[in-house]
Amino acid sequence: MPEPTTAPAWHIQHAQVLDFGRILSAADTLTSAADVLDYLTTPDAFTREHDLWTQAGRPRPPCVDDLTEARTLGPGPAAAALWSRHRAAGIAWRAFCDLLDESAHTGRPLHVVVDGLAP
């Protein structure tokens, strides 16, 4: 029987620490150089926020390149798909930022709910 494999904790992997740091910065959680240094010194202190981001499906800010490409394509299904993807990314990103903000202000553990069911 194969041994179960476990991935290393996110905060041990340099690329994941930097990736999530970009997310926290875009979400206005890391707003100063001191915030960034605190995060890079002890990224594991942000595990609650990382778990929330993971539960939310790892949303990212909507990409303005999608809009530029959609405008370049003009009317048609490809442009409509890009507009739709941009809107969906914006909705997911705003929902995550609201959840992150609520968690920071209340200190309560929050969970992502999708279609009325918590994952």
PDB file of C-alpha atoms in Angstrom:
ATOM      1  CA  MET A   1       0.000   0.000   0.000  1.00  0.00           C
ATOM      2  CA  PRO A   2       1.515   3.363  -0.996  1.00  0.00           C
ATOM      3  CA  GLU A   3       2.303   5.815   1.764  1.00  0.00           C
ATOM      4  CA  PRO A   4       0.125   8.920   1.833  1.00  0.00           C
ATOM      5  CA  THR A   5       1.920  11.939   0.497  1.00  0.00           C
ATOM      6  CA  THR A   6       1.619  15.223   2.238  1.00  0.00           C
ATOM      7  CA  ALA A   7       2.600  18.486   0.664  1.00  0.00           C
ATOM      8  CA  PRO A   8       4.805  20.762   2.717  1.00  0.00           C
ATOM      9  CA  ALA A   9       3.031  23.584   4.503  1.00  0.00           C
ATOM     10  CA  TRP A  10       2.395  26.550   2.215  1.00  0.00           C
ATOM     11  CA  HIS A  11       4.539  28.892   4.317  1.00  0.00           C
ATOM     12  CA  ILE A  12       7.625  26.708   3.837  1.00  0.00           C
ATOM     13  CA  GLN A  13       7.528  27.020   0.047  1.00  0.00           C
ATOM     14  CA  HIS A  14       9.118  30.267  -1.105  1.00  0.00           C
ATOM     15  CA  ALA A  15       7.036  30.562  -4.289  1.00  0.00           C
ATOM     16  CA  GLN A  16       3.781  30.127  -2.360  1.00  0.00           C
ATOM     17  CA  VAL A  17       4.822  32.698   0.251  1.00  0.00           C
ATOM     18  CA  LEU A  18       5.534  35.246  -2.490  1.00  0.00           C
ATOM     19  CA  ASP A  19       2.362  34.392  -4.422  1.00  0.00           C
ATOM     20  CA  PHE A  20       0.168  34.793  -1.364  1.00  0.00           C
ATOM     21  CA  GLY A  21       2.042  37.972  -0.405  1.00  0.00           C
ATOM     22  CA  ARG A  22       0.961  39.433  -3.754  1.00  0.00           C
ATOM     23  CA  ILE A  23      -2.625  38.436  -2.969  1.00  0.00           C
ATOM     24  CA  LEU A  24      -2.493  40.085   0.467  1.00  0.00           C
ATOM     25  CA  SER A  25      -0.981  43.209  -1.058  1.00  0.00           C
ATOM     26  CA  ALA A  26      -3.663  43.393  -3.768  1.00  0.00           C
ATOM     27  CA  ALA A  27      -6.324  42.923  -1.069  1.00  0.00           C
ATOM     28  CA  ASP A  28      -4.856  45.878   0.871  1.00  0.00           C
ATOM     29  CA  THR A  29      -3.893  43.666   3.812  1.00  0.00           C
ATOM     30  CA  LEU A  30      -0.194  44.445   3.449  1.00  0.00           C
ATOM     31  CA  THR A  31      -0.184  48.217   3.115  1.00  0.00           C
ATOM     32  CA  SER A  32       3.236  49.241   4.406  1.00  0.00           C
ATOM     33  CA  ALA A  33       6.822  48.085   4.244  1.00  0.00           C
ATOM     34  CA  ALA A  34       6.518  47.030   7.895  1.00  0.00           C
ATOM     35  CA  ASP A  35       3.495  44.855   7.031  1.00  0.00           C
ATOM     36  CA  VAL A  36       5.440  43.177   4.232  1.00  0.00           C
ATOM     37  CA  LEU A  37       8.462  42.562   6.459  1.00  0.00           C
ATOM     38  CA  ASP A  38       6.232  41.099   9.179  1.00  0.00           C
ATOM     39  CA  TYR A  39       4.619  38.825   6.608  1.00  0.00           C
ATOM     40  CA  LEU A  40       7.932  37.672   5.127  1.00  0.00           C
ATOM     41  CA  THR A  41       9.405  37.108   8.594  1.00  0.00           C
ATOM     42  CA  THR A  42       6.501  34.979   9.841  1.00  0.00           C
ATOM     43  CA  PRO A  43       4.255  33.967   6.942  1.00  0.00           C
ATOM     44  CA  ASP A  44       2.773  31.171   9.060  1.00  0.00           C
ATOM     45  CA  ALA A  45       1.046  33.883  11.113  1.00  0.00           C
ATOM     46  CA  PHE A  46      -1.185  34.351   8.038  1.00  0.00           C
ATOM     47  CA  THR A  47      -2.339  30.741   7.809  1.00  0.00           C
ATOM     48  CA  ARG A  48      -5.938  31.682   8.662  1.00  0.00           C
ATOM     49  CA  GLU A  49      -6.005  34.146   5.770  1.00  0.00           C
ATOM     50  CA  HIS A  50      -4.329  31.627   3.458  1.00  0.00           C
ATOM     51  CA  ASP A  51      -6.875  28.964   4.398  1.00  0.00           C
ATOM     52  CA  LEU A  52      -9.691  31.412   3.637  1.00  0.00           C
ATOM     53  CA  TRP A  53      -8.139  32.186   0.241  1.00  0.00           C
ATOM     54  CA  THR A  54      -7.742  28.485  -0.528  1.00  0.00           C
ATOM     55  CA  GLN A  55     -11.348  27.741   0.490  1.00  0.00           C
ATOM     56  CA  ALA A  56     -12.500  30.574  -1.779  1.00  0.00           C
ATOM     57  CA  GLY A  57     -10.804  28.901  -4.753  1.00  0.00           C
ATOM     58  CA  ARG A  58      -7.652  31.080  -4.753  1.00  0.00           C
ATOM     59  CA  PRO A  59      -9.261  34.109  -6.405  1.00  0.00           C
ATOM     60  CA  ARG A  60      -7.109  36.792  -7.976  1.00  0.00           C
ATOM     61  CA  PRO A  61      -7.870  40.368  -8.964  1.00  0.00           C
ATOM     62  CA  PRO A  62      -9.525  40.572 -12.381  1.00  0.00           C
ATOM     63  CA  CYS A  63      -7.017  40.950 -15.214  1.00  0.00           C
ATOM     64  CA  VAL A  64      -7.241  44.187 -17.177  1.00  0.00           C
ATOM     65  CA  ASP A  65      -5.580  42.390 -20.093  1.00  0.00           C
ATOM     66  CA  ASP A  66      -8.855  40.485 -20.570  1.00  0.00           C
ATOM     67  CA  LEU A  67     -10.678  43.776 -21.147  1.00  0.00           C
ATOM     68  CA  THR A  68      -8.018  45.052 -23.521  1.00  0.00           C
ATOM     69  CA  GLU A  69      -8.151  41.858 -25.549  1.00  0.00           C
ATOM     70  CA  ALA A  70     -11.968  41.893 -25.561  1.00  0.00           C
ATOM     71  CA  ARG A  71     -11.966  45.451 -26.931  1.00  0.00           C
ATOM     72  CA  THR A  72      -9.428  44.447 -29.576  1.00  0.00           C
ATOM     73  CA  LEU A  73     -11.551  41.485 -30.671  1.00  0.00           C
ATOM     74  CA  GLY A  74     -14.682  43.587 -31.045  1.00  0.00           C
ATOM     75  CA  PRO A  75     -18.134  42.006 -30.824  1.00  0.00           C
ATOM     76  CA  GLY A  76     -18.291  38.240 -30.904  1.00  0.00           C
ATOM     77  CA  PRO A  77     -18.229  35.131 -28.748  1.00  0.00           C
ATOM     78  CA  ALA A  78     -14.504  35.313 -27.906  1.00  0.00           C
ATOM     79  CA  ALA A  79     -14.830  38.878 -26.619  1.00  0.00           C
ATOM     80  CA  ALA A  80     -18.007  37.988 -24.716  1.00  0.00           C
ATOM     81  CA  ALA A  81     -16.163  35.116 -23.029  1.00  0.00           C
ATOM     82  CA  LEU A  82     -13.373  37.474 -21.952  1.00  0.00           C
ATOM     83  CA  TRP A  83     -15.859  40.016 -20.569  1.00  0.00           C
ATOM     84  CA  SER A  84     -17.622  37.217 -18.720  1.00  0.00           C
ATOM     85  CA  ARG A  85     -14.359  35.864 -17.291  1.00  0.00           C
ATOM     86  CA  HIS A  86     -13.394  39.374 -16.145  1.00  0.00           C
ATOM     87  CA  ARG A  87     -16.763  39.890 -14.422  1.00  0.00           C
ATOM     88  CA  ALA A  88     -16.602  36.481 -12.719  1.00  0.00           C
ATOM     89  CA  ALA A  89     -13.054  37.137 -11.510  1.00  0.00           C
ATOM     90  CA  GLY A  90     -14.147  40.519 -10.155  1.00  0.00           C
ATOM     91  CA  ILE A  91     -17.078  39.014  -8.269  1.00  0.00           C
ATOM     92  CA  ALA A  92     -14.927  36.256  -6.752  1.00  0.00           C
ATOM     93  CA  TRP A  93     -12.164  38.717  -5.841  1.00  0.00           C
ATOM     94  CA  ARG A  94     -14.537  41.199  -4.170  1.00  0.00           C
ATOM     95  CA  ALA A  95     -16.211  38.393  -2.223  1.00  0.00           C
ATOM     96  CA  PHE A  96     -12.828  37.173  -0.978  1.00  0.00           C
ATOM     97  CA  CYS A  97     -11.722  40.708  -0.026  1.00  0.00           C
ATOM     98  CA  ASP A  98     -14.988  41.253   1.871  1.00  0.00           C
ATOM     99  CA  LEU A  99     -14.525  37.954   3.687  1.00  0.00           C
ATOM    100  CA  LEU A 100     -10.900  38.779   4.495  1.00  0.00           C
ATOM    101  CA  ASP A 101     -11.903  42.210   5.784  1.00  0.00           C
ATOM    102  CA  GLU A 102     -14.694  40.735   7.914  1.00  0.00           C
ATOM    103  CA  SER A 103     -12.297  38.173   9.365  1.00  0.00           C
ATOM    104  CA  ALA A 104      -9.733  40.864  10.206  1.00  0.00           C
ATOM    105  CA  HIS A 105     -12.284  43.121  11.894  1.00  0.00           C
ATOM    106  CA  THR A 106     -14.170  40.494  13.881  1.00  0.00           C
ATOM    107  CA  GLY A 107     -11.445  37.957  14.561  1.00  0.00           C
ATOM    108  CA  ARG A 108     -14.044  35.243  14.049  1.00  0.00           C
ATOM    109  CA  PRO A 109     -13.157  32.227  11.960  1.00  0.00           C
ATOM    110  CA  LEU A 110     -15.046  32.512   8.699  1.00  0.00           C
ATOM    111  CA  HIS A 111     -15.743  29.880   6.079  1.00  0.00           C
ATOM    112  CA  VAL A 112     -16.505  30.208   2.411  1.00  0.00           C
ATOM    113  CA  VAL A 113     -20.014  29.156   1.455  1.00  0.00           C
ATOM    114  CA  VAL A 114     -20.651  28.071  -2.131  1.00  0.00           C
ATOM    115  CA  ASP A 115     -24.237  27.562  -3.270  1.00  0.00           C
ATOM    116  CA  GLY A 116     -25.376  27.470   0.347  1.00  0.00           C
ATOM    117  CA  LEU A 117     -22.956  24.689   1.302  1.00  0.00           C
ATOM    118  CA  ALA A 118     -19.693  25.118   3.174  1.00  0.00           C
ATOM    119  CA  PRO A 119     -16.860  23.105   1.632  1.00  0.00           C
TER     120      PRO A 119
END
